[in-house]
Coordinates of C-alpha atoms and ligand atoms in Angstrom, one line a residue:
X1185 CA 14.9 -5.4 -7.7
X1186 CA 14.9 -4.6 -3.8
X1187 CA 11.8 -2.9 -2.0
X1188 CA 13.2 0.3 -1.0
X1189 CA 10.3 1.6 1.2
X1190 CA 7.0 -0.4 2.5
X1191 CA 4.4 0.8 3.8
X1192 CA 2.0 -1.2 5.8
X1193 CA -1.3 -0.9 6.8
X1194 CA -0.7 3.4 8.0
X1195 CA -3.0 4.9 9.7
X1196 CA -2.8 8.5 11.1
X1197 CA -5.5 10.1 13.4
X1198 CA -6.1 13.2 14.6
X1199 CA -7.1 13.9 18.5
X1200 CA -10.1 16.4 18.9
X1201 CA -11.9 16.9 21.8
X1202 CA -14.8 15.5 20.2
X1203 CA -12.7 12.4 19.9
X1204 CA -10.4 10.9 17.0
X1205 CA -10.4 11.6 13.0
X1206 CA -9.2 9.2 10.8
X1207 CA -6.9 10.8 8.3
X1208 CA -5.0 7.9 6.7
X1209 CA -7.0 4.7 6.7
X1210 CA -4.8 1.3 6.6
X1211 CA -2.5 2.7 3.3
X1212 CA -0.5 0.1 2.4
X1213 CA 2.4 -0.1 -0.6
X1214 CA 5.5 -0.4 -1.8
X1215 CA 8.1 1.2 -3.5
X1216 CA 11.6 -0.3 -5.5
X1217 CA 14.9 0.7 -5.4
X1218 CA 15.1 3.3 -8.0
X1219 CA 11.2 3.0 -9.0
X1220 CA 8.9 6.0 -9.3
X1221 CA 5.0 6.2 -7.7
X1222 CA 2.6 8.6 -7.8
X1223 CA 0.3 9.2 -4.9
X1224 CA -2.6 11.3 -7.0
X1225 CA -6.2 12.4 -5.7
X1226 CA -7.8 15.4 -5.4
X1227 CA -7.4 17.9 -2.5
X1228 CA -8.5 16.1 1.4
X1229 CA -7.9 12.6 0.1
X1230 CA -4.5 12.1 2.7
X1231 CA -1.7 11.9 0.1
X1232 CA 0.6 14.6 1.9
X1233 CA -0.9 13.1 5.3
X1234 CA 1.2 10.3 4.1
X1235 CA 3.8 11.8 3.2
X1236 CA 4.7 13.1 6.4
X1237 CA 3.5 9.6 8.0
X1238 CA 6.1 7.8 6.1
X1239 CA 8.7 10.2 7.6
X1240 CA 7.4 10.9 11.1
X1241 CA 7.0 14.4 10.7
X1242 CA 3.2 14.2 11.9
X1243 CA 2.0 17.2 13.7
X1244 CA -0.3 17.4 17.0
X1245 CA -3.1 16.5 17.1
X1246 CA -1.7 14.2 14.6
X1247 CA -0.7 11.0 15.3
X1248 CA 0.3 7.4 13.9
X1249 CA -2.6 5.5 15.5
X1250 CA -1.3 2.3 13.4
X1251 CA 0.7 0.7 11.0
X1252 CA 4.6 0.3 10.0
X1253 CA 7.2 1.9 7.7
X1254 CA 10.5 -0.4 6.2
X1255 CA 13.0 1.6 4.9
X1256 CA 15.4 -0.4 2.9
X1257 CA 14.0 -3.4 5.4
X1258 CA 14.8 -1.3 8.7
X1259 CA 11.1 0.1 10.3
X1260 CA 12.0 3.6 10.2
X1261 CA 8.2 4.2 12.0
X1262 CA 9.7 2.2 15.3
X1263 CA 12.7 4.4 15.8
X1264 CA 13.0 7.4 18.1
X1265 CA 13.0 11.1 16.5
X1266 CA 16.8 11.3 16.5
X1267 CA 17.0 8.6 14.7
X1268 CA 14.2 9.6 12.6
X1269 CA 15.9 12.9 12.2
X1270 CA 19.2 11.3 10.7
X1271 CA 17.4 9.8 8.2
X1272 CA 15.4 13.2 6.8
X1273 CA 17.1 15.0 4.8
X1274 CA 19.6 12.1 4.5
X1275 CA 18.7 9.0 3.2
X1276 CA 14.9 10.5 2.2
X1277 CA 14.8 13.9 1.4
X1278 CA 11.3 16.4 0.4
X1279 CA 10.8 18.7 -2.2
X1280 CA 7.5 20.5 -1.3
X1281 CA 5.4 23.0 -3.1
X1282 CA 6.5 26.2 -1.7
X1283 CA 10.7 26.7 -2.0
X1284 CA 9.7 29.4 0.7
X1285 CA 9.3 26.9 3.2
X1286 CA 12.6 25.4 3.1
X1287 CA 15.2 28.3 1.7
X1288 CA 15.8 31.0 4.4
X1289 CA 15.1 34.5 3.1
X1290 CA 17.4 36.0 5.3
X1291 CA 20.2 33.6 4.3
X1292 CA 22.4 33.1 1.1
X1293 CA 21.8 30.1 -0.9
X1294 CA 25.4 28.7 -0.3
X1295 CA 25.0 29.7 3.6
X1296 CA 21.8 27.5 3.4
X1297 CA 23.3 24.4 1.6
X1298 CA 26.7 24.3 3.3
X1299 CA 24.6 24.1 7.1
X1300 CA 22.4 21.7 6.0
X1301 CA 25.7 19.5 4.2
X1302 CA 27.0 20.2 7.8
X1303 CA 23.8 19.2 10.3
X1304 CA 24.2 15.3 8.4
X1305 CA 28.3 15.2 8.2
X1306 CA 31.6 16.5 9.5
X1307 CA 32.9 18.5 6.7
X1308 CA 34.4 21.4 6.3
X1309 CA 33.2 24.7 4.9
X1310 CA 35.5 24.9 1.5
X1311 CA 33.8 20.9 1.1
X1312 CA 30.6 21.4 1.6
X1313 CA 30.6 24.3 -0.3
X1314 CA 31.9 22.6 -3.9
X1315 CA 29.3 19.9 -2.8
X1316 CA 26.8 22.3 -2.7
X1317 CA 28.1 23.9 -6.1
X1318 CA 28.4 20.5 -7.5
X1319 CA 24.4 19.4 -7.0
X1320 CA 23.3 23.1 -8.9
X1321 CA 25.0 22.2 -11.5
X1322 CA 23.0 19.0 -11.2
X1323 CA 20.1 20.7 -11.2
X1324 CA 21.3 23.2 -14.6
X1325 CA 21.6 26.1 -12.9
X1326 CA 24.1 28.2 -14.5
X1327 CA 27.5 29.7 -12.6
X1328 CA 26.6 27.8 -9.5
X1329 CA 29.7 29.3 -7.8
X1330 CA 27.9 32.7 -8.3
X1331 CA 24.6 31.4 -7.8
X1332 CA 25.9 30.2 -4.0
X1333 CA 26.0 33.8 -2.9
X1334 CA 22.6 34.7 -4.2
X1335 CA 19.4 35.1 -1.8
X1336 CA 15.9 33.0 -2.8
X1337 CA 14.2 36.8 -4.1
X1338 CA 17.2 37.2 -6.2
X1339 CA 16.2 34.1 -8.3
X1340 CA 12.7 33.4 -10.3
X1341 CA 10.0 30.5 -9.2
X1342 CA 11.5 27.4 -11.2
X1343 CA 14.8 28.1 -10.7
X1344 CA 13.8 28.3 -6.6
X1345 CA 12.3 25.1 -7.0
X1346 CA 15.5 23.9 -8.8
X1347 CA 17.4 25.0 -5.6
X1348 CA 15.1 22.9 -3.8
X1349 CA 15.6 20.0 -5.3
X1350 CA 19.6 20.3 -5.4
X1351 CA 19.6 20.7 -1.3
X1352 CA 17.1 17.4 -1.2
X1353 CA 20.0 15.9 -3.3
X1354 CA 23.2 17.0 -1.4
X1355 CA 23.2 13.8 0.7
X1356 CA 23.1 11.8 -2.2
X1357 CA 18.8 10.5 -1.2
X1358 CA 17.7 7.4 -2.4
X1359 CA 14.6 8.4 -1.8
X1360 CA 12.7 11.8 -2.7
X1361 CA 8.8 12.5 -1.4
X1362 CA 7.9 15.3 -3.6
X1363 CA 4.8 17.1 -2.7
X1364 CA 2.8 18.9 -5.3
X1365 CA 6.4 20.4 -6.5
X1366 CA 5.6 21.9 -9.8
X1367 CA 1.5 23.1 -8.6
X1368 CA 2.8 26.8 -8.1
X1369 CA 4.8 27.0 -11.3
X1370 CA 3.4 27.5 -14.9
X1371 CA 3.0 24.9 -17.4
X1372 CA 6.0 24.8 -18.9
X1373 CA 8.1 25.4 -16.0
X1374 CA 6.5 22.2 -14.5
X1375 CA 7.3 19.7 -17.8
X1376 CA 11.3 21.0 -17.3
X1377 CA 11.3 20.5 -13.2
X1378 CA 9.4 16.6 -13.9
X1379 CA 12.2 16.2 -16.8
X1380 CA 14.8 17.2 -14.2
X1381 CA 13.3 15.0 -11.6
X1382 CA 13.2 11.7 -14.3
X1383 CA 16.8 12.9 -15.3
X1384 CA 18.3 12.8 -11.7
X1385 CA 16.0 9.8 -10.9
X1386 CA 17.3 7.6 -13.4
X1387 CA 21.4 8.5 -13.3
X1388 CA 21.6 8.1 -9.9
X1389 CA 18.8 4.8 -9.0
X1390 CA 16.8 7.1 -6.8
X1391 CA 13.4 6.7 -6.0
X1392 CA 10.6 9.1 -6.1
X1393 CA 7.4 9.8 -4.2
X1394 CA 5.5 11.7 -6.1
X1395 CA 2.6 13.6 -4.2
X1396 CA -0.1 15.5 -6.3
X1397 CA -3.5 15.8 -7.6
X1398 CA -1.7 16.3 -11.2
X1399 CA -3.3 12.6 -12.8
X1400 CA -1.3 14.4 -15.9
X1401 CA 2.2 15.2 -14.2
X1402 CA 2.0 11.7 -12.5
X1403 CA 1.2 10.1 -15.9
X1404 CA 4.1 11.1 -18.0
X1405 CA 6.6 10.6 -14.6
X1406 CA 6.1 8.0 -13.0
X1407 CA 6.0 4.0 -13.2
X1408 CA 3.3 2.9 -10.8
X1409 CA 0.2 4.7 -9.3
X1410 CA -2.0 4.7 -6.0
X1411 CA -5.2 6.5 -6.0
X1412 CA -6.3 7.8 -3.0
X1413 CA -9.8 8.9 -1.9
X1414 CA -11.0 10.0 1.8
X1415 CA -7.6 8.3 3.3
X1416 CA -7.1 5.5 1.8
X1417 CA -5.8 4.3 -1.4
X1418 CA -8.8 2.7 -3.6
X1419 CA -6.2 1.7 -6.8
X1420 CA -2.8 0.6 -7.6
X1421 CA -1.0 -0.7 -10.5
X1422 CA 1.4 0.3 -13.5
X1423 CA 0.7 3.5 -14.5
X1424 CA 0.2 2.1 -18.2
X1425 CA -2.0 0.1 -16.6
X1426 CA -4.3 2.5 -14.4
X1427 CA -4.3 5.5 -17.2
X1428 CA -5.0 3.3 -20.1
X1429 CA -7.9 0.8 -18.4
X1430 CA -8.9 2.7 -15.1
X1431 CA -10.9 0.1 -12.9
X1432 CA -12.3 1.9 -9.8
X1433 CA -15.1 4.5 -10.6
X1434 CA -13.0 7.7 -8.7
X1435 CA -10.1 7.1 -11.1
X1436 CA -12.3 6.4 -13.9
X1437 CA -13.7 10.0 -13.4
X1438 CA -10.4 11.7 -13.2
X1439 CA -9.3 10.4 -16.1
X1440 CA -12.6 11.5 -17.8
X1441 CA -12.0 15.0 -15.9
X1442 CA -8.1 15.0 -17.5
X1443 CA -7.7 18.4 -19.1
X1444 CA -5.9 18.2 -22.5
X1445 CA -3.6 20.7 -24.2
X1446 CA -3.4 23.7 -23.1
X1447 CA -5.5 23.1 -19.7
X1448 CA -2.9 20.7 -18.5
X1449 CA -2.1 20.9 -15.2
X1450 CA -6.0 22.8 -14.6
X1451 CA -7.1 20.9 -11.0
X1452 CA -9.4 17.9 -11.5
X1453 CA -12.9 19.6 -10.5
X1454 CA -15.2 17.7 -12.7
X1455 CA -16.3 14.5 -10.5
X1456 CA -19.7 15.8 -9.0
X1457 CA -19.4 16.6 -5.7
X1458 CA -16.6 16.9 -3.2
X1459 CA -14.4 15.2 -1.6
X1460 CA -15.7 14.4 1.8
X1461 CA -14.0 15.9 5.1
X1462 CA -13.1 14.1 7.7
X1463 CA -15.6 14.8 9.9
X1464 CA -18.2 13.5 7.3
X1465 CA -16.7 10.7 5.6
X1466 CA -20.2 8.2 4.4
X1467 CA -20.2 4.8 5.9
X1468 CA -19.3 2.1 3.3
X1469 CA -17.3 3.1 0.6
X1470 CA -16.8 6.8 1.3
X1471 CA -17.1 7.1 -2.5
X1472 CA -20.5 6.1 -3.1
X1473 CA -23.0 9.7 -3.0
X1474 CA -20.3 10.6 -6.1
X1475 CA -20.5 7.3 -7.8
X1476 CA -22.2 6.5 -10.9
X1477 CA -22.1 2.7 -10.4
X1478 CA -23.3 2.9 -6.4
X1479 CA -25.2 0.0 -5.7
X1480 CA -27.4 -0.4 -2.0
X1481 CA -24.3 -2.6 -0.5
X1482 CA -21.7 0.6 -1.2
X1483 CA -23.7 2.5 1.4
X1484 CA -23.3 -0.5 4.0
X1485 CA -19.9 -2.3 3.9
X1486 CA -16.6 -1.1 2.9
X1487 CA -15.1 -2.5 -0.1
X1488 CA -12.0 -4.7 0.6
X1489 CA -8.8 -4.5 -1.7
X1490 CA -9.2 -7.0 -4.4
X1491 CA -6.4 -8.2 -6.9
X1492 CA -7.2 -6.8 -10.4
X1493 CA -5.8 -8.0 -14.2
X1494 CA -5.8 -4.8 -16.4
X1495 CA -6.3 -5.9 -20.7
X1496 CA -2.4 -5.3 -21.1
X1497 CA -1.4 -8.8 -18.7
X1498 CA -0.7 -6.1 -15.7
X1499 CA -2.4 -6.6 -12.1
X1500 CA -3.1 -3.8 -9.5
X1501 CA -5.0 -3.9 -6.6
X1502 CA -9.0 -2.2 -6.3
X1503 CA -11.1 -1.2 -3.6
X1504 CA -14.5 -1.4 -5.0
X1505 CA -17.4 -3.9 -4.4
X1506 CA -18.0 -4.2 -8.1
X1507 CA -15.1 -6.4 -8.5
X1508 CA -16.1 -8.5 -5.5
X1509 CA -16.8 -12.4 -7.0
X1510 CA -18.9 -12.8 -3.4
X1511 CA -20.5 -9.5 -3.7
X1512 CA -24.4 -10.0 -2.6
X1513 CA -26.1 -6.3 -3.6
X1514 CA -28.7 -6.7 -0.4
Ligands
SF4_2054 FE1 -18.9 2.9 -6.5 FE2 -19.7 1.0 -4.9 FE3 -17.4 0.7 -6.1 FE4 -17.7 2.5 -4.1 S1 -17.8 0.3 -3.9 S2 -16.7 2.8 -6.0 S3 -19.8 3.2 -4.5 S4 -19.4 0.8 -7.0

């Protein structure tokens, strides 16, 4: 299987007059052709930071202070914004929470998806338009032909986000960066637009980013997981792996804080505490005044990544002291 994107060693800061803010702390992984990750943790941990770092759509004061992108082996992070440009909505395309900040209100849905077809190739209008047509019905919405002449109001919140999703595909992606996608849509609205997404992933080989603070949507979705707290990622491995046998302490408590039945999709609230900002992120591991397992070293040196085994055979990676062989607790 080929790596379809890498990510290496990212860091994104932000420049304040009081000086910088680190955002995204040396995030590092990697992503197969066809494969699907989830980038979970709760509200201010960095996970849509990186989304937009991975496509260069960081905004001022914003910047990439370090780091490197591949994108199907070519480092997308080194190459100017035309180029970048060519690539968005081409090759990777986003699905993001709100379908109001991508569909025009002003303009038809057909008037929308035939410019966009247009901006990335030199088609016609009677083309792009049966393109267009061709990637609802994709997406199950009924009389697409119809549908085409439609404004966003005139449709309901799912089958917005449906529209979404078929102009992120009418370039034919091979990679989507979904952030928080289903959050504004009720339960079972969000199980049928993560079927859709599995569906689409796995007939065309496409790969999916999936962005959210959802540890439930990400579990029944995806094939690998990275857990991020205060900007960086503190685990990765198989999602099997990571749900069944959680090894860092922050996952540990959001899979103890997973609401069952009919709470699904409630937001992960019960670690103590909060999430630190980034203007007060703890020396050492920025985790430890929320962690039951803190020992005196937490507070003092930041954990490196360490190479974990999980009971099932499976390894993932863990940024925790406790699984440090040379760990002294001074
Ligand atoms: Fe807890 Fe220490 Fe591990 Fe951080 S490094 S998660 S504080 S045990």
């Amino acid at each position: 299987m080929s790596v379809l994107l890498q990510v290496e060693d990212l860091t994104v800061n932000f420049a304040l007059r009081t000086g910088d803010l680190t955002a995204l702390n040396g995030v590092s992984f990697a992503l197969n052709e066809g494969e699907r990750l989830g980038l979970v943790g709760e509200s201010g941990a960095g996970k849509s930071v990186a989304g937009f770092a991975i496509i260069n759509l960081i905004s001022k004061p914003g910047y990439i202070a370090g780091g490197r992108v591949l994108f199907q082996g070519e480092e997308i992070s080194a190459l100017p914004q035309e180029a970048i440009r060519r690539i968005r909505g081409n090759r990777i395309s986003m699905v993001f929470q709100d379908p109001m900040m991508t569909l025009n209100p002003v303009l038809t849905i057909g008037t929308q998806m035939v410019e966009t077809l247009q901006a990335h190739r030199d088609i016609g209008p009677s083309e792009a338009a049966a393109i267009a047509a061709d990637k609802l019905r994709k997406v199950h919405i009924p009389s697409p032909e119809k549908r085409l002449r439609q404004y966003p109001h005139e449709f309901s919140g799912g089958m917005r986000q449906r529209i979404i999703i078929a102009v992120a595909l009418l370039n034919d992606p091979q990679l989507i960066i979904a952030d928080e996608p289903t959050t504004a849509l009720d339960v079972t609205i969000q199980a049928e637009i993560m079927d859709l997404f599995l569906e689409l992933c796995e007939q065309s080989r496409m790969g999916l980013m999936l962005i959210t603070h959802d540890l439930a949507v990400v579990s029944e979705t995806t094939e690998k997981i990275a857990v991020m707290y205060a900007g960086k990622i503190v685990e990765e491995g198989r999602t099997g792996d990571v749900v069944r046998s959680p090894r860092h302490p922050y996952t540990q408590g959001l899979i103890a804080a997973l609401p069952q039945g009919e709470h699904r999709g409630t937001r992960l609230n019960q670690i103590p505490g909060t999430m630190p900002t980034l203007t007060r992120i703890p020396p050492g591991c920025s985790f430890h005044p929320r962690c039951p397992h803190v020992m005196a070293v937490c507070a003092r040196r930041e954990p490196a990544s360490l190479p974990v085994d999980y009971p099932g055979g499976g390894q993932g990676v863990v940024a925790c002291h406790l699984f440090d062989p040379q760990r002294h607790d001074e």
